[in-house]
Amino acid sequence: MVGKAGRGKIKDTLFAGISGLAALSIIFIIIVMLYELVVGAGPALARFGWDFLTGTRWDPVREQFGAWPLIYGTLVSSFVALALAVPLSLGIAIYLAELAPPWLREPVAFLVELLAAIPSVVYGLWGLFVLVPWLRTTVQPFLGNTLGFLPLFQGPPLGMGMLAAGLVLAIMILPIITSITREVLLAVPSSQREAMLALGATRWETIRMAVLPYGRSGIVGAVILGLGRALGETMAVTMVIGNRPQVSLSLFHPGQTIASVIANEFTEGFNEMHLSALLASALLLFVITLLVNILARLMVWRMNKIPQGVSRE
Amino acid sequence: MESGKPGRSIARRVTGILGVLVGGILLAAVACAPWGEERRIEPGGKPPVHLLGVGASFPYPLYSKWIEEYRKFNPHVNIDYQSIGSSGGINNILRGTVDFAGSDAPMTDEQLARAPAPIFHLPSVAGAVAITYNLPGVDKDLKLTPQVLADIFLGNITEWRDPELTSLNPELDLPDMGITVVRRSDGSGTTKIFTEYLSKVSPVWAERVGTGTSVEWPTGIGGKGNEGVAGTIKQIPGSIGYVEMAYATQNGLPRALIQNRAGRFVGPTLETTTAAAAGAAVQMLEDMRVSLTDAPGEDSYPIAGYTYLLVYRDQHNQRRGEALAHFLWWALHDGQEHARELLYAPLPDNVVKMAEAKIKEINYKGQPFIE
């Protein structure tokens, strides 16, 4: 009997050790990646300093590198994607979790998850051959005629550009945000809903005042995961964004993102400084993603602290 | 406890299925080629020779074909070529991690100076860059002079009805449209050849933009790869861009005629590319590094370039060196036949002769492999 318990103890220790190592490996991998990026980016950062962040020229031939247009393109395309995808995803998730008839729930949820399994290059090709022509012939002329006074919708309708990139990204992050939000809403205890209904609340009031606040931190997490995917997406974006490193307010104009410039130029890197500048952009993307995640943590943490008048189980 | 049992048995079943699957995949892998072939032993009882090459992606389809054909010709040599890009090829040959490298651009003097031992440039085939466009209602080939081409890509000529264009193409009904320039967004040898040509014919281009696999373009939008550029051009009426000749031919894209140094308007074909190679051979350096852009010759297409195989002159392993030298010799002769089918321009005779001389210099401890 004692032997058996002792063996169990050894197994426990062994298991704890192995899983601890597995957890540590993540930290190790991140440190190694960061180290490699910093070492590789060293020459470019030493030469350009802060100008690397604010410079607007990207000229491999003359070794002039400024990443501001890339940072701008990365952030703008991702936020356009979020602006389009978040309301839609929330709508789908609420419908699926709260309102849809049971026979519809599973098939639609399955279809949404299927969207997540499509490789990004397929989205890119679809974007290039279907979305871009439609934008060029229909959407952009319409926006230009009706909302053309806004700086957002000016310039010749090329199809390719920031708007196309934002749309493709929106479709790509839709399934992530939707399926996580749906899981979060399903996890809201039914006692919450029952309590609201018992108080005489309508369906909409129940969702707005009991279900959504309860799941809020989870929903923010879902949005951040979607944003993370949008920031780092490479192939689909590079096929539709026009790949022109410029800062322009108009969503009709071509742009460039950090991830797509790396994918485009790394294999045929021009010289040492060019490669170093590309690694410096990678480091920048790393830092941006890190900041976004920290921000999200802070938001979730703050939200959980503020009592919202609903009980937490 | 009760609920634990079925769960565990399911887990066991899943493990079992996985095991069968993995086993099956391994078996299939064993049964398939390379492995099977590796077991073949040479007459002398020696194991087969493996050669590894990395580099340019432009000639990858051709090199794959060569490797496949060469295996039929000599089953005791296994060659592997990975297309990781020209600069990756050059870096690997400099570090000596591969037997040969592929590169669309010759190595620079500075790179050659870093090499631990003499490296040979062997042109394998030539390629060309086609100027393609989307002009509704235009059914004949567009004609362009070097100056007009440079002005379009500099953003100086922005309308198809610009007098420069209409006077060059009086027989064409050019549309009343703006010009949208489309170029490669990814670093590529195609861009290198195209920008090298523009730098040669336009001092303004040379000064403002220069030559490179990626450059700071004065105007236009970027598509990824030949297919990205061609796809974009197809969708934007009034657009113009450049793609590899082979890609343009295979996909039936319109190809502009470019005025060459002899003053003639020439389209990109295998013949005009080989003509450019023959014309440029006159100025070829002893080490075979040469530019094919703006080459002299009546029939020369001016936007062309070689793709090179890079090898060390002095080999350190007798068997590998021997296999390499024979493969190169084969590529230079029999291999050229396959080039044409895959739309690469074969080497002209004068260049084949020069490359033969180089291969005969490849040696092991001073002993050449091919006499």
XYZ file of C-alpha atoms in Angstrom:
684
model
C 0.000 0.000 0.000
C 2.763 2.395 0.997
C 4.715 1.503 -2.125
C 1.750 2.302 -4.279
C 1.274 5.712 -2.720
C 5.020 6.404 -3.022
C 4.949 5.521 -6.678
C 2.031 7.866 -7.091
C 4.045 10.620 -5.513
C 6.960 10.027 -7.869
C 4.607 10.100 -10.798
C 3.133 13.354 -9.563
C 6.535 14.961 -9.231
C 7.564 13.670 -12.630
C 4.377 14.974 -14.216
C 4.747 18.355 -12.563
C 8.346 18.556 -13.740
C 7.535 17.650 -17.339
C 4.583 19.987 -17.653
C 6.615 22.714 -15.951
C 9.322 22.254 -18.572
C 6.728 22.485 -21.306
C 5.503 25.769 -19.855
C 9.047 27.090 -19.531
C 9.769 26.246 -23.163
C 7.359 29.023 -24.218
C 9.381 31.589 -22.301
C 12.573 30.174 -23.740
C 11.241 30.310 -27.316
C 10.132 33.920 -26.911
C 13.475 34.946 -25.446
C 15.391 33.251 -28.264
C 13.160 34.892 -30.883
C 13.529 38.289 -29.307
C 17.293 37.848 -29.050
C 17.600 36.891 -32.724
C 15.420 39.808 -33.785
C 17.333 42.331 -31.710
C 20.710 41.076 -32.934
C 19.533 41.053 -36.559
C 17.885 44.443 -36.283
C 20.937 45.949 -34.566
C 22.675 47.480 -37.598
C 19.502 49.147 -38.901
C 18.469 50.461 -35.480
C 21.966 51.747 -34.793
C 22.063 53.564 -38.089
C 18.572 55.055 -38.205
C 17.668 55.273 -34.531
C 14.249 56.810 -33.962
C 14.143 57.829 -37.616
C 13.345 54.214 -38.316
C 9.967 54.742 -36.658
C 9.206 58.115 -38.189
C 10.925 57.967 -41.591
C 8.672 57.607 -44.622
C 11.118 56.395 -47.260
C 11.734 52.720 -47.923
C 14.496 52.589 -50.501
C 16.525 49.364 -50.578
C 18.808 50.678 -53.323
C 19.975 53.726 -51.365
C 19.659 51.970 -48.007
C 17.176 54.465 -46.627
C 14.674 52.789 -44.341
C 11.810 54.370 -42.448
C 8.977 52.166 -41.255
C 6.263 54.730 -40.566
C 4.202 53.908 -43.703
C 4.388 50.218 -42.750
C 3.279 50.848 -39.170
C 0.485 53.058 -40.444
C -0.655 50.475 -42.993
C -0.577 47.681 -40.415
C -2.639 49.592 -37.881
C -5.123 51.110 -40.321
C -5.856 47.875 -42.183
C -6.337 46.044 -38.884
C -8.639 48.676 -37.433
C -10.722 48.826 -40.607
C -11.049 45.060 -40.253
C -12.078 45.344 -36.609
C -14.590 48.101 -37.339
C -16.273 45.860 -39.899
C -15.896 42.496 -38.194
C -16.721 43.223 -34.555
C -20.369 44.333 -34.960
C -21.034 41.536 -37.432
C -19.369 38.902 -35.245
C -21.233 40.022 -32.160
C -24.477 39.900 -34.104
C -23.811 36.379 -35.345
C -22.685 35.169 -31.930
C -25.665 36.645 -30.079
C -28.068 35.216 -32.608
C -26.477 31.787 -32.485
C -26.213 31.666 -28.700
C -29.457 33.317 -27.692
C -32.026 33.575 -30.432
C -31.540 31.051 -33.229
C -33.834 28.013 -33.386
C -31.928 24.884 -32.348
C -31.937 23.319 -35.852
C -30.091 26.369 -37.199
C -27.486 26.790 -34.465
C -25.145 23.915 -35.146
C -25.031 24.202 -38.963
C -24.342 27.949 -38.888
C -21.775 27.603 -36.100
C -20.106 24.874 -38.144
C -20.022 27.085 -41.239
C -18.474 29.930 -39.263
C -15.749 27.639 -37.993
C -15.199 26.353 -41.503
C -14.292 29.898 -42.531
C -11.435 29.783 -40.041
C -9.992 26.692 -41.703
C -9.552 28.285 -45.129
C -5.865 29.009 -45.821
C -5.058 32.688 -46.026
C -3.679 32.455 -49.553
C -7.141 31.359 -50.680
C -8.624 34.465 -49.087
C -5.958 36.456 -50.895
C -6.779 34.953 -54.272
C -10.486 35.378 -53.685
C -9.786 38.969 -52.694
C -7.717 39.596 -55.799
C -10.072 38.008 -58.299
C -13.512 38.609 -56.786
C -13.459 41.307 -54.149
C -11.093 43.760 -55.853
C -13.022 43.950 -59.173
C -16.277 44.382 -57.270
C -14.773 47.181 -55.185
C -13.377 48.847 -58.283
C -16.516 48.741 -60.407
C -19.270 49.036 -57.781
C -18.356 49.905 -54.220
C -15.657 52.520 -54.695
C -17.502 54.585 -57.353
C -20.570 54.515 -55.089
C -18.625 55.584 -52.001
C -16.774 58.191 -54.023
C -20.044 59.684 -55.287
C -21.876 59.691 -51.989
C -19.198 60.100 -49.317
C -16.459 61.492 -51.532
C -16.248 64.666 -49.459
C -14.626 62.628 -46.669
C -10.877 62.243 -47.054
C -11.400 58.522 -46.416
C -12.986 57.920 -49.794
C -10.992 59.980 -52.269
C -8.851 59.051 -55.225
C -9.241 56.887 -58.313
C -11.063 53.563 -57.754
C -8.293 50.990 -58.230
C -9.939 48.206 -56.248
C -6.689 47.289 -54.577
C -5.715 49.208 -51.486
C -6.389 49.685 -47.811
C -10.150 49.132 -48.128
C -9.691 45.793 -49.884
C -7.140 44.713 -47.267
C -9.453 45.729 -44.427
C -12.366 43.818 -45.963
C -10.388 40.620 -46.521
C -9.009 40.837 -42.988
C -12.521 41.413 -41.631
C -13.717 38.199 -43.236
C -10.675 36.346 -41.927
C -11.090 37.430 -38.310
C -14.868 37.047 -38.344
C -14.845 33.330 -37.474
C -12.360 33.782 -34.615
C -14.318 36.547 -32.935
C -17.666 34.877 -33.621
C -16.859 31.418 -32.363
C -15.122 32.575 -29.184
C -17.881 35.077 -28.414
C -20.471 32.369 -28.952
C -18.668 30.055 -26.528
C -18.449 32.882 -24.011
C -22.175 33.634 -24.280
C -23.074 29.969 -23.987
C -21.067 29.839 -20.767
C -23.203 32.542 -19.175
C -25.257 30.704 -16.545
C -28.947 30.515 -17.347
C -29.731 31.734 -13.837
C -28.648 35.177 -15.072
C -31.166 35.098 -17.894
C -33.892 33.613 -15.743
C -33.423 36.307 -13.130
C -33.771 39.067 -15.721
C -36.798 37.471 -17.335
C -38.388 37.003 -13.931
C -38.010 40.723 -13.382
C -40.039 41.275 -16.536
C -37.194 42.157 -18.883
C -37.601 41.632 -22.625
C -35.323 39.365 -24.651
C -33.225 42.325 -25.764
C -32.936 43.734 -22.250
C -31.877 40.354 -20.938
C -29.106 40.097 -23.499
C -27.988 43.687 -23.084
C -28.082 43.879 -19.304
C -27.315 40.350 -18.147
C -25.664 38.259 -20.839
C -23.302 40.734 -22.509
C -21.905 42.331 -19.323
C -21.325 38.895 -17.870
C -19.331 37.790 -20.874
C -17.630 41.108 -21.504
C -14.067 40.187 -20.620
C -14.322 37.087 -22.772
C -15.673 39.118 -25.674
C -12.825 41.618 -25.381
C -10.445 38.664 -25.420
C -12.073 37.414 -28.620
C -11.696 40.824 -30.266
C -8.037 41.004 -29.268
C -7.368 37.565 -30.690
C -8.949 38.739 -33.927
C -6.830 41.880 -33.884
C -3.721 39.806 -33.325
C -4.506 37.748 -36.376
C -5.181 40.886 -38.437
C -1.919 42.549 -37.411
C 0.179 39.584 -38.419
C -1.703 38.411 -41.511
C 0.611 38.294 -44.483
C -0.383 36.526 -47.668
C -3.979 37.659 -48.040
C -3.082 41.267 -47.288
C -0.124 41.431 -49.595
C -2.235 40.219 -52.495
C -4.791 43.003 -52.250
C -3.221 45.990 -50.507
C -1.241 47.292 -53.489
C 2.100 47.127 -51.660
C 3.020 50.749 -51.800
C 4.640 52.121 -48.637
C 2.850 55.441 -48.305
C 0.800 57.246 -45.687
C -2.538 58.343 -47.058
C -5.828 59.079 -45.368
C -7.826 57.627 -48.238
C -8.796 53.972 -47.941
C -8.814 53.798 -51.751
C -5.059 54.259 -51.910
C -2.584 51.393 -51.866
C -0.623 50.820 -48.658
C 1.816 48.371 -47.161
C 2.005 46.438 -43.900
C 4.961 45.213 -41.869
C 4.139 41.559 -42.364
C 3.682 41.917 -46.110
C 6.902 43.866 -46.658
C 8.798 41.111 -44.863
C 7.142 38.394 -46.922
C 7.795 40.358 -50.087
C 11.393 41.334 -49.664
C 13.067 38.895 -47.305
C 13.828 36.091 -49.766
C 15.594 38.402 -52.180
C 17.077 40.715 -49.579
C 19.188 43.267 -51.304
C 22.071 43.814 -48.907
C 22.935 43.530 -45.220
C 21.239 46.796 -44.313
C 18.065 45.804 -46.152
C 17.863 42.490 -44.285
C 18.572 44.252 -41.024
C 15.811 46.790 -41.709
C 13.383 43.934 -42.415
C 14.326 42.279 -39.116
C 13.878 45.613 -37.373
C 10.347 45.785 -38.820
C 9.734 42.280 -37.518
C 10.846 43.431 -34.085
C 8.468 46.352 -34.421
C 5.573 44.040 -35.233
C 6.521 41.941 -32.223
C 6.419 45.010 -29.994
C 3.106 46.212 -31.458
C 1.504 42.815 -30.865
C 2.903 42.774 -27.344
C 1.501 46.237 -26.607
C -1.909 45.270 -27.965
C -1.969 42.185 -25.748
C -0.906 44.115 -22.661
C -3.568 46.705 -23.374
C -6.167 43.974 -23.694
C -5.075 42.421 -20.388
C -5.392 45.770 -18.688
C -8.863 46.294 -20.143
C -10.073 42.874 -19.062
C -8.551 43.353 -15.645
C -10.181 46.771 -15.150
C -13.547 45.512 -16.296
C -13.502 42.618 -13.888
C -12.813 45.003 -11.044
C -15.742 47.300 -11.631
C -18.923 45.805 -10.223
C -21.731 46.026 -12.729
C -24.696 45.261 -10.582
C -24.938 41.712 -11.799
C -24.079 38.776 -9.657
C -21.060 36.718 -10.497
C -21.065 33.058 -9.814
C -15.055 5.829 -11.838
C -17.974 4.663 -13.904
C -17.642 7.512 -16.351
C -13.883 7.124 -16.525
C -13.978 3.744 -18.212
C -15.621 4.525 -21.544
C -13.522 7.674 -21.789
C -10.360 5.713 -21.390
C -11.370 3.098 -23.907
C -12.142 5.821 -26.434
C -8.748 7.342 -25.781
C -7.159 3.936 -26.320
C -9.079 3.447 -29.526
C -8.004 6.873 -30.793
C -4.393 6.047 -29.973
C -4.779 2.803 -31.847
C -6.200 4.507 -34.923
C -3.448 7.106 -34.823
C -0.851 4.404 -34.550
C -2.220 2.604 -37.590
C -2.313 5.874 -39.528
C 1.252 6.838 -38.656
C 2.441 3.337 -39.420
C 0.686 3.443 -42.769
C 2.254 6.764 -43.687
C 5.701 5.501 -42.749
C 5.185 2.355 -44.799
C 4.037 4.397 -47.776
C 7.082 6.633 -47.435
C 9.388 3.626 -47.369
C 7.700 2.102 -50.380
C 7.925 5.305 -52.427
C 10.775 6.520 -54.580
C 13.852 8.342 -53.334
C 14.287 5.836 -50.503
C 13.809 2.880 -52.730
C 16.193 4.281 -55.257
C 18.845 5.106 -52.732
C 19.242 1.462 -52.000
C 20.438 0.916 -55.533
C 24.149 0.416 -55.462
C 26.569 1.584 -58.104
C 28.493 -1.076 -60.038
C 31.550 -0.410 -57.919
C 29.505 -1.128 -54.784
C 29.589 2.524 -53.748
C 26.502 4.326 -52.481
C 24.973 6.983 -54.761
C 26.187 10.574 -54.662
C 23.953 13.341 -53.286
C 24.323 16.891 -54.535
C 22.569 19.819 -52.919
C 21.829 23.133 -54.563
C 19.819 26.136 -53.421
C 18.976 29.511 -54.857
C 16.950 31.383 -57.434
C 13.302 30.516 -57.911
C 13.114 31.732 -61.522
C 14.889 28.627 -62.957
C 13.342 26.224 -60.436
C 10.929 24.546 -62.908
C 13.803 23.973 -65.315
C 16.203 22.647 -62.675
C 13.528 20.262 -61.401
C 13.095 18.977 -64.922
C 16.859 18.637 -65.353
C 17.192 16.745 -62.100
C 14.414 14.372 -63.093
C 15.882 13.789 -66.546
C 19.411 13.456 -65.233
C 18.294 10.757 -62.823
C 17.179 8.706 -65.813
C 20.511 9.394 -67.478
C 22.619 8.642 -64.406
C 20.680 6.954 -61.585
C 23.644 7.036 -59.227
C 23.505 10.771 -58.722
C 20.718 12.299 -56.657
C 20.384 16.046 -56.908
C 18.231 18.271 -54.786
C 17.516 21.908 -55.635
C 15.596 24.153 -53.275
C 14.369 27.513 -54.478
C 15.029 29.897 -51.598
C 15.892 32.990 -53.626
C 19.070 34.254 -55.280
C 20.495 35.996 -52.255
C 19.988 32.850 -50.183
C 21.829 30.919 -52.881
C 24.769 33.306 -52.826
C 24.957 33.252 -49.021
C 24.957 29.471 -48.957
C 27.653 29.036 -51.575
C 29.797 31.594 -49.732
C 29.426 29.562 -46.539
C 30.159 26.403 -48.462
C 27.036 24.629 -47.227
C 25.898 23.535 -50.692
C 27.444 21.970 -53.801
C 26.066 24.595 -56.138
C 23.865 27.661 -55.999
C 21.467 29.304 -58.409
C 21.330 33.065 -58.844
C 19.582 35.370 -61.275
C 22.168 38.062 -60.777
C 25.931 37.571 -60.983
C 27.762 37.970 -57.676
C 29.192 41.403 -57.015
C 32.948 41.983 -56.760
C 32.511 42.543 -53.055
C 30.738 39.183 -52.656
C 33.356 37.388 -54.732
C 36.063 38.916 -52.551
C 34.427 37.315 -49.512
C 34.528 33.847 -51.091
C 37.119 31.502 -49.551
C 38.065 30.125 -53.001
C 37.399 30.972 -56.658
C 33.721 30.665 -57.635
C 32.661 30.119 -61.237
C 29.612 31.676 -62.845
C 28.022 29.320 -65.360
C 25.045 30.753 -67.239
C 22.427 27.995 -67.428
C 19.718 29.645 -69.552
C 18.473 33.121 -70.358
C 15.134 34.682 -69.571
C 13.397 37.875 -70.560
C 10.971 40.337 -69.056
C 7.809 41.109 -71.021
C 5.933 44.398 -70.797
C 2.242 43.565 -70.629
C -0.802 45.818 -70.519
C -4.585 46.022 -70.447
C -5.868 48.291 -73.197
C -9.505 47.712 -74.169
C -10.007 47.897 -77.916
C -6.329 47.564 -78.769
C -5.658 44.350 -80.662
C -2.195 44.962 -82.113
C 1.102 45.013 -80.200
C 1.929 48.232 -78.438
C 5.270 49.805 -79.408
C 7.463 51.479 -76.826
C 10.798 53.239 -76.970
C 13.127 52.929 -73.975
C 12.551 56.580 -73.130
C 8.759 56.319 -73.151
C 8.901 53.137 -71.077
C 11.068 54.849 -68.490
C 8.797 57.903 -68.441
C 5.738 55.711 -67.836
C 7.380 53.955 -64.884
C 8.712 57.262 -63.559
C 5.174 58.622 -63.563
C 5.977 61.334 -66.128
C 3.598 59.973 -68.764
C 0.233 59.384 -67.099
C -2.276 59.223 -69.979
C -2.532 56.704 -72.821
C -3.369 59.539 -75.217
C -0.079 61.276 -74.407
C 1.437 62.563 -77.699
C 4.562 60.480 -77.058
C 2.470 57.306 -77.090
C 0.069 58.184 -79.893
C 2.878 59.244 -82.234
C 4.680 55.946 -81.571
C 1.510 53.947 -82.196
C -0.417 55.793 -84.912
C -2.184 52.598 -86.021
C -3.581 51.889 -82.536
C -6.731 53.437 -81.111
C -5.387 54.143 -77.626
C -8.138 54.602 -75.029
C -8.756 57.863 -73.220
C -7.577 56.523 -69.864
C -5.043 57.165 -67.168
C -2.058 54.829 -66.918
C -1.843 52.603 -63.849
C 1.634 51.177 -63.344
C 1.766 47.670 -61.871
C 5.027 46.167 -60.652
C 6.304 43.320 -58.491
C 5.985 43.848 -54.759
C 8.249 40.937 -53.864
C 11.976 41.134 -54.355
C 12.798 39.323 -57.581
C 15.343 38.818 -60.314
C 12.692 39.982 -62.785
C 12.600 43.382 -61.090
C 16.381 43.439 -61.047
C 16.598 42.909 -64.819
C 13.855 45.442 -65.517
C 15.309 48.175 -63.293
C 18.797 47.500 -64.634
C 17.456 48.088 -68.123
C 15.688 51.311 -67.137
C 18.845 52.519 -65.385
C 20.817 51.939 -68.578
C 18.424 53.760 -70.882
C 17.329 56.566 -68.570
C 19.795 58.644 -66.560
C 16.861 60.040 -64.575
C 15.836 56.523 -63.547
C 19.410 55.606 -62.648
C 19.656 58.657 -60.455
C 16.222 58.598 -58.833
C 15.488 54.879 -58.503
C 18.433 52.714 -59.476
C 18.768 48.942 -59.893
C 17.701 46.264 -57.453
C 15.542 43.265 -56.599
C 13.302 45.708 -54.676
C 13.381 49.442 -55.343
C 11.517 52.532 -54.244
C 9.019 52.863 -57.081
C 8.043 56.398 -58.066
C 4.489 55.302 -58.909
C 2.133 52.359 -59.206
C 0.840 49.434 -57.218
C 2.585 46.178 -56.392
C 1.384 42.646 -57.071
C 3.018 39.603 -55.497
C 4.731 37.362 -58.017
C 4.084 37.155 -61.746
C 0.551 35.980 -61.053
C -0.119 38.943 -58.771
C 1.059 41.434 -61.386
C -0.796 39.705 -64.226
C -3.954 39.385 -62.127
C -3.885 43.063 -61.245
C -3.302 44.142 -64.833
C -6.149 41.974 -66.011
C -8.491 43.788 -63.647
C -7.506 47.395 -64.128
C -8.123 48.730 -67.644
C -5.347 51.107 -68.632
C -2.694 49.343 -66.584
C 0.815 48.354 -67.651
C 3.405 46.185 -65.926
C 6.152 43.647 -66.386
C 6.219 39.871 -65.955
C 8.549 37.028 -66.916
C 8.394 36.236 -70.599
C 7.538 32.577 -69.960
C 4.603 33.571 -67.767
C 3.317 36.064 -70.332
C 3.594 33.513 -73.145
C 1.912 30.687 -71.229
C -0.990 32.908 -70.286
C -1.371 34.596 -73.647
C -0.865 38.084 -72.238
C -0.248 40.940 -74.675
C 3.449 41.794 -74.968
C 4.753 45.192 -76.006
C 7.456 45.560 -78.661
C 10.479 47.413 -77.326
C 12.884 49.368 -79.469
C 16.361 47.834 -79.194
C 19.746 49.404 -79.733
C 19.611 48.722 -83.458
C 16.412 50.798 -83.588
C 14.095 47.880 -84.296
C 10.921 47.087 -82.351
C 11.323 43.578 -80.952
C 8.972 41.410 -78.895
C 10.058 38.965 -76.194
C 10.537 35.449 -77.594
C 13.019 32.636 -77.064
C 14.791 33.601 -80.280
C 15.144 37.297 -79.497
C 16.361 36.442 -75.989
C 18.997 34.037 -77.285
C 19.931 36.729 -79.818
C 20.489 39.155 -76.943
C 22.672 36.562 -75.211
C 24.716 36.091 -78.394
C 25.015 39.838 -78.870
C 26.162 40.399 -75.296
C 28.662 37.529 -75.444
C 31.001 39.860 -77.289
C 31.382 41.984 -74.177
C 31.352 39.016 -71.804
C 34.062 39.112 -69.185
C 36.391 36.178 -68.784
C 34.464 35.166 -65.649
C 31.182 35.080 -67.648
C 29.450 37.735 -65.611
C 27.574 39.848 -68.094
C 24.450 41.920 -68.382
C 22.029 41.082 -71.185
C 19.996 44.248 -70.899
C 20.155 46.643 -73.839
C 22.339 44.127 -75.684
C 23.578 44.936 -79.194
C 22.273 43.008 -82.204
C 19.550 43.415 -84.844
C 17.170 40.887 -83.249
C 18.104 41.315 -79.605
C 15.271 41.829 -77.147
C 16.636 44.455 -74.763
C 15.167 43.368 -71.388
C 16.822 40.003 -70.778
C 19.171 38.317 -68.342
C 21.003 35.088 -67.550
C 20.351 32.874 -64.617
C 23.572 31.423 -63.240
C 24.812 28.309 -61.521
C 27.560 29.105 -59.025
C 30.178 26.443 -58.232
C 33.612 26.300 -56.650
C 36.482 25.695 -59.065
C 38.419 23.569 -56.594
C 36.308 20.718 -55.270
C 37.135 19.071 -51.940
C 35.380 15.773 -52.464
C 36.372 13.776 -55.482
C 33.142 11.851 -56.022
C 30.828 14.798 -55.448
C 32.965 17.071 -57.573
C 32.994 14.566 -60.373
C 29.233 14.118 -60.234
C 28.765 17.894 -60.215
C 31.050 18.514 -63.199
C 29.296 15.832 -65.233
C 25.869 17.161 -64.323
C 26.897 20.685 -65.376
C 28.276 19.365 -68.645
C 25.019 17.526 -69.274
C 22.982 20.648 -68.425
C 25.033 22.711 -70.834
C 24.331 20.298 -73.701
C 21.390 17.890 -73.340
C 19.777 20.120 -70.748
C 19.379 22.963 -73.209
C 16.823 20.889 -75.138
C 14.510 20.889 -72.144
C 14.928 24.639 -71.719
C 12.963 25.404 -74.868
C 9.920 23.323 -73.839
C 9.747 25.198 -70.554
C 10.117 28.570 -72.308
C 13.641 29.378 -71.164
C 15.941 30.702 -73.863
C 18.814 28.278 -74.563
C 22.396 29.520 -74.536
C 23.878 30.641 -77.865
C 26.730 28.480 -79.228
C 29.481 30.972 -78.454
C 28.443 31.024 -74.782
C 28.239 27.217 -74.607
C 31.864 27.105 -75.772
C 32.934 29.530 -73.076
C 31.054 27.611 -70.382
C 32.630 24.328 -71.542
C 36.054 25.809 -70.933
C 35.013 26.748 -67.398
C 33.652 23.295 -66.547
C 36.923 21.766 -67.731
C 38.686 23.826 -65.087
C 36.662 22.340 -62.225
C 39.094 20.042 -60.462
C 39.983 17.956 -57.439
C 43.556 18.594 -56.228
C 44.492 20.025 -59.607
C 43.032 17.080 -61.502
C 40.127 18.192 -63.747
C 37.102 15.884 -63.994
C 36.441 16.487 -67.671
C 39.346 16.649 -70.080
